[in-house]
C-alpha positions as MATLAB code, in Angstrom:
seq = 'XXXXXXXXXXXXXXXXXXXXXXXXXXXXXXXXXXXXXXXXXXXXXXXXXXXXXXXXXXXXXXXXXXXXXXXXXXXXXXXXXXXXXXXXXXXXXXXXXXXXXXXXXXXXXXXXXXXXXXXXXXXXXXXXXXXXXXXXXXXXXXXXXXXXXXXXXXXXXXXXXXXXXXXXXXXXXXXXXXXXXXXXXXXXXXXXXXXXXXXXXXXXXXXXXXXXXXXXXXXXXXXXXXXXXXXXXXXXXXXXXXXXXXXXXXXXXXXXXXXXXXXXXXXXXXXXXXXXXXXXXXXXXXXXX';
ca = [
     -43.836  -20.675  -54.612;
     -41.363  -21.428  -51.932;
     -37.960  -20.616  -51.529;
     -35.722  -22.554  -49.620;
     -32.276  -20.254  -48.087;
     -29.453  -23.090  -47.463;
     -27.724  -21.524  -44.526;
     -24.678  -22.193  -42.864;
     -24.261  -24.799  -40.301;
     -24.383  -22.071  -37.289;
     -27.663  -20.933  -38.743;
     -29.056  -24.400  -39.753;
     -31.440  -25.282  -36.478;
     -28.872  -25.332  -33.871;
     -30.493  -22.954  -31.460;
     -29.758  -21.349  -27.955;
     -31.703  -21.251  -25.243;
     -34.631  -19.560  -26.488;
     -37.233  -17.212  -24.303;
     -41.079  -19.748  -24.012;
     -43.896  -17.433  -23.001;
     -45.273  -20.818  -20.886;
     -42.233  -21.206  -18.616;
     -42.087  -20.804  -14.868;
     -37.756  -21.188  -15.022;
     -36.154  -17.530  -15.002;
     -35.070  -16.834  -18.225;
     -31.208  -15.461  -17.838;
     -30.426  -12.131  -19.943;
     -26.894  -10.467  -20.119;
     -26.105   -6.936  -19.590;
     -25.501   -6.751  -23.349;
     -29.286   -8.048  -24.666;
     -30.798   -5.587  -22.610;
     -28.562   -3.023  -25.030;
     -29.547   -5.153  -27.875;
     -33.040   -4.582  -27.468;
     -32.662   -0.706  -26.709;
     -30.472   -0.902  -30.069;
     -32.994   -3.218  -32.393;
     -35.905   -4.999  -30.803;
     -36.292   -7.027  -33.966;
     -32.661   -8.500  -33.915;
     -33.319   -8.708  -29.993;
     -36.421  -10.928  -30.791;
     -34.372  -12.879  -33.358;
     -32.132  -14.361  -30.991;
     -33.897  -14.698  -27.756;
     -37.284  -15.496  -28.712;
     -36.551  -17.743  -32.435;
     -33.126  -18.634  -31.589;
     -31.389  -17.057  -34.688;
     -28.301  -14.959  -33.313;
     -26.329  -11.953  -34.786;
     -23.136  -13.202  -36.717;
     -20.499  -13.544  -34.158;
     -17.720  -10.938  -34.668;
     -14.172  -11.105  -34.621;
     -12.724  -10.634  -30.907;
     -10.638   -7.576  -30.078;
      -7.799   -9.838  -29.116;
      -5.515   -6.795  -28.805;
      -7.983   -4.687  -26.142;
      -8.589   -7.906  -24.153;
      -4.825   -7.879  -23.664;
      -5.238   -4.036  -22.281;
      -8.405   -5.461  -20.215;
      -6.035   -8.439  -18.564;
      -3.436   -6.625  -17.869;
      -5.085   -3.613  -16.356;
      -7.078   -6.335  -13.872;
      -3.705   -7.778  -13.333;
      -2.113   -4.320  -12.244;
      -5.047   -3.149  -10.374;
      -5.280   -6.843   -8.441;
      -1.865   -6.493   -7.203;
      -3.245   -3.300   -5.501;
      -6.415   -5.191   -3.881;
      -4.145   -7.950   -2.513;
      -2.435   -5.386   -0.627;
      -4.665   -3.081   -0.125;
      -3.695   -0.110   -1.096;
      -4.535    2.680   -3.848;
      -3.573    2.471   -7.441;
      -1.470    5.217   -8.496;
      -4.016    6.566  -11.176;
      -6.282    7.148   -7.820;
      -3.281    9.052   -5.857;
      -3.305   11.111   -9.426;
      -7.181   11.850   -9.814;
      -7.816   12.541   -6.168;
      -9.790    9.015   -5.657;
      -9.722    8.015   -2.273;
     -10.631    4.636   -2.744;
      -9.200    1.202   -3.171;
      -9.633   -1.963   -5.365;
     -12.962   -4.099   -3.791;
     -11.807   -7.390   -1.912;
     -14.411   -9.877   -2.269;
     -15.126  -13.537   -2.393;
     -17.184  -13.295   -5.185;
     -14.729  -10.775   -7.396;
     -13.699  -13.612   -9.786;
     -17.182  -14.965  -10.717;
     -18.243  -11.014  -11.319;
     -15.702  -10.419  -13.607;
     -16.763  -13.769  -15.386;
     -18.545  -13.302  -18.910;
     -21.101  -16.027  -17.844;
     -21.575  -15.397  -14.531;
     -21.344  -12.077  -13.520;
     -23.103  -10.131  -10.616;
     -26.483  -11.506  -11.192;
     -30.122  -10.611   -9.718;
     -33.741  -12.083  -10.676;
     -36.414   -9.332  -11.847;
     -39.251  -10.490  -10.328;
     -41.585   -8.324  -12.133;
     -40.069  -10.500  -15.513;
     -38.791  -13.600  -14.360;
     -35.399  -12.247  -15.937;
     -31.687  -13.272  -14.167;
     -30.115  -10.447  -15.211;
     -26.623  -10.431  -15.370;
     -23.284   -8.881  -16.280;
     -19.566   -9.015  -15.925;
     -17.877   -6.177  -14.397;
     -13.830   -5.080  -14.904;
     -13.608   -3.883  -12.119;
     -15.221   -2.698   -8.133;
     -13.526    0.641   -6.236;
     -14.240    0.800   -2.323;
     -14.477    4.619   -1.381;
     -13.933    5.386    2.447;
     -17.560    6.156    3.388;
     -18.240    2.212    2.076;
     -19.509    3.115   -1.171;
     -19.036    1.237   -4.490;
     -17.519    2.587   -7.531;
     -18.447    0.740  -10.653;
     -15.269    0.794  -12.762;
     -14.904   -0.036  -16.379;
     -11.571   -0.381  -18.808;
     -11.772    0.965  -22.392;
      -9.231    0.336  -24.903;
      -8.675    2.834  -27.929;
      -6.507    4.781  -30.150;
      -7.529    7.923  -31.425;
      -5.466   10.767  -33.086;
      -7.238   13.195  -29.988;
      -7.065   12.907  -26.215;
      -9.975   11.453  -24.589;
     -10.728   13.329  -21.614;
     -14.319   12.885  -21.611;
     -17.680   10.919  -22.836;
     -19.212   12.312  -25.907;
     -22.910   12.496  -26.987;
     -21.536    9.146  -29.698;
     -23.703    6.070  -29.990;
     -20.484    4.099  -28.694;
     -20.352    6.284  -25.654;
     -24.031    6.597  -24.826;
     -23.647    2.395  -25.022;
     -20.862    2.866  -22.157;
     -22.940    5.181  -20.118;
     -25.566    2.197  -20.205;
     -23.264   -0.651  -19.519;
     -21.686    1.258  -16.289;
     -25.450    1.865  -15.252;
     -26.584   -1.461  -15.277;
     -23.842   -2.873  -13.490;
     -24.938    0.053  -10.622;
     -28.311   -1.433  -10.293;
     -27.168   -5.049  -10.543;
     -24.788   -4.494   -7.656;
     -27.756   -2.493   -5.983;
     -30.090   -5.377   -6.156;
     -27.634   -7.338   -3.834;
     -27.825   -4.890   -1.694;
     -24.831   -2.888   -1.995;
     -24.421    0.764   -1.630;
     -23.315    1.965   -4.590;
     -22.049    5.608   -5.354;
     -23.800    7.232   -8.492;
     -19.856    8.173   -9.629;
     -18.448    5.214  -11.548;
     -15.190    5.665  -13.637;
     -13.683    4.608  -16.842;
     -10.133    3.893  -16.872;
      -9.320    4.826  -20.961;
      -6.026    4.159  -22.963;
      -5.463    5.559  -25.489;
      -3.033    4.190  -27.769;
       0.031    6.970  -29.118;
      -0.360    6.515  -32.893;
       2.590    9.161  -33.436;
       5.820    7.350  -32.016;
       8.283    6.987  -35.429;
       8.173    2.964  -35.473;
       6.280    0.328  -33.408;
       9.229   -1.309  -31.848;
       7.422   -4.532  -30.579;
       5.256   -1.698  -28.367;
       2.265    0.022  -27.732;
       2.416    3.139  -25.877;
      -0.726    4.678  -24.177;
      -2.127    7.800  -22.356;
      -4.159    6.454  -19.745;
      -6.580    8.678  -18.196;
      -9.712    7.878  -15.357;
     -13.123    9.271  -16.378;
     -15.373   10.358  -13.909;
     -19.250    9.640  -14.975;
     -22.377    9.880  -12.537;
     -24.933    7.461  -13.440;
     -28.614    6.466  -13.321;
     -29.770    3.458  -13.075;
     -33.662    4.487  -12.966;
     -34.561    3.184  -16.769;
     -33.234   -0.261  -16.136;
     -36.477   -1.551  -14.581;
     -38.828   -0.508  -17.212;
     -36.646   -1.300  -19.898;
     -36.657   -5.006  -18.842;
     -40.445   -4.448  -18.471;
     -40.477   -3.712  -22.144;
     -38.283   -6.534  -23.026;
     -40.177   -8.996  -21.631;
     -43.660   -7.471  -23.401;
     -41.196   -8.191  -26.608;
     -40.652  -11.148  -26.057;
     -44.535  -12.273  -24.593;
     -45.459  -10.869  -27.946;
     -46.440  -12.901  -31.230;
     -45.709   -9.725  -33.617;
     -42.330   -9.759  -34.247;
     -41.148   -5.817  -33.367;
     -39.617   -3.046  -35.271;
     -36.297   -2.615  -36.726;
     -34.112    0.130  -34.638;
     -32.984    3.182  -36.502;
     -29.570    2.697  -36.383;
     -29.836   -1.031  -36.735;
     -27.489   -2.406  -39.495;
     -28.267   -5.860  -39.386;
     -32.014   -5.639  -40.743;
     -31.477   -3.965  -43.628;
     -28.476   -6.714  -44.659;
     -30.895   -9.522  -43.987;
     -33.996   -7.839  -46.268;
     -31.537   -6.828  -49.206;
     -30.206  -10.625  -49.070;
     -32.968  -11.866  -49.073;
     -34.629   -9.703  -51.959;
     -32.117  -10.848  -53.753;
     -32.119  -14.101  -53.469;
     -35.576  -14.197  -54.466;
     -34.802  -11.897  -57.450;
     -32.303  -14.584  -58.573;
     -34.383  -17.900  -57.699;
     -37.026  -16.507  -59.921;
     -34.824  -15.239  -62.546;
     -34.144  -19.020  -62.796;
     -37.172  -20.311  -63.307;
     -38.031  -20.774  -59.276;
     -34.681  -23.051  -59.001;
     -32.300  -22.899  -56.788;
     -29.044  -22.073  -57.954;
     -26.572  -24.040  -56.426;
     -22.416  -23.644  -56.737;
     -19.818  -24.962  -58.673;
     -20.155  -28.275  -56.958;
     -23.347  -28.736  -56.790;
     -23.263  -30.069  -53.668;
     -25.702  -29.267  -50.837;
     -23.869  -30.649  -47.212;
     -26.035  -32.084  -44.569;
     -26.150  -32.682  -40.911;
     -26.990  -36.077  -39.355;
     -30.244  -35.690  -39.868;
     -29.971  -34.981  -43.414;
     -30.612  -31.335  -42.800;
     -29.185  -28.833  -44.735;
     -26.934  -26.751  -43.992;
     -24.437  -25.460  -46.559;
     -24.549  -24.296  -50.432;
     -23.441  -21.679  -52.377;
     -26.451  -20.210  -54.180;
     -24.303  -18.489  -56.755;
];
């Protein structure tokens, strides 16, 4: 018997660039698939080998404000070259990075980029922000936008954190591979939003704070070694442990089965009993119950 899932139109065929064993053409991967994979190969293998994506989710509007504005301040300091105050305060003798290429490394789709010759893979990923120490060295610098009853003064052992930890580490090596020299010590700049004032007032009020982390980048290059045996592979991989997405996308689909054959092997379609179609007469959109 087979069971036909009407999907939604971003799920109905329209695929993205997709990884092909056969192909000679680099094959460009973010900063944020490589944590995919470490997170759930089989979601990973979804979307870059079959094309079928994660559900986008909803932006953080409100800590992409934080993120422009903190590029904004800490600009104004690179344009004149001089220290922030926040590196005055934690003893950081260093200044915002002037170069060319700043605005296309902060881009999402751009980013400081290198090709893994090993995998074929243009790795890439958008930095917040690039510190100059006096000695020449790079400081990866990242922003992070929260607000949390207690002070952040540090990275804990959290999934979230040990996912920041990562991110600043591949930026490290991607700046490495153009031949940088890049200090081990990057730094988070964290706000923290004050979630104790008596009324909002059209305001948010933070405790901002710079977080010192030493990094290695040493697991990058094997990672991206196992990545690509992912993707080479026929067998589609393992769900990760903490993955949530897998074990949605089997109980859905258990149940839709359970309710197709509770029907007699039909489909149940909604209310209107109307199944939409693309151009091609694809479809693409129905509600099953």
């Amino acid at each position: 018997m087979r069971y036909t899932f009407l999907m939604r139109p971003e799920y109905s065929g329209r695929k993205s660039r997709v990884f092909e064993p056969s192909s000679t053409e680099p094959f460009r991967i973010s900063r944020s698939k490589i944590d995919l994979f470490l997170e759930c190969p089989r979601c990973f293998y979804l979307g870059q080998r079959l094309g079928v994506k994660r559900p986008s989710t909803a932006p953080f509007t409100l800590n992409n404000a934080v993120d422009h504005l903190l590029k904004k301040e800490f600009d104004s300091h690179r344009a004149k070259g001089d220290a922030h105050p926040l590196m005055k305060k934690y003893g950081i003798d260093a200044v915002p990075f002037k170069h060319k290429d700043m605005d296309r490394w902060r881009h999402n789709f751009s980013g400081v980029d290198t090709l893994h010759a090993p995998t074929n893979f243009l790795v890439f990923g958008a930095v917040d922000d690039i510190w100059e120490n006096a000695r020449g060295e790079l400081h990866v610098v990242d922003y992070k936008a929260t607000s949390k009853d207690e002070e952040v003064s540090e990275l804990n052992d959290s999934r979230w954190h040990d996912q920041y930890r990562r991110q600043m580490e591949v930026y490290q090596w991607l700046l490495r591979q153009n031949k940088f020299r890049v200090s081990d010590t990057g730094y988070f700049v964290y706000v923290n939003a004050y979630r104790d004032r008596k009324a909002f007032d059209g305001k948010l009020e933070f405790d901002v704070r710079v977080i010192a982390y030493k990094g290695s980048d040493r697991w990058v290059p094997s990672v991206l070694e196992k990545a690509n045996k992912c993707l080479l592979s026929k067998r589609i991989p393992e769900t990760g442990e903490a993955c949530e997405y897998c074990p949605y996308r089997e109980a859905a689909g258990r149940a839709f089965k359970a309710a197709i054959l509770k029907n007699g092997g039909k489909t149940c379609i909604g209310e209107s009993g109307t199944i939409k179609k693309d151009e091609t007469g694809t479809p693409t959109s129905a509600r099953l119950f």
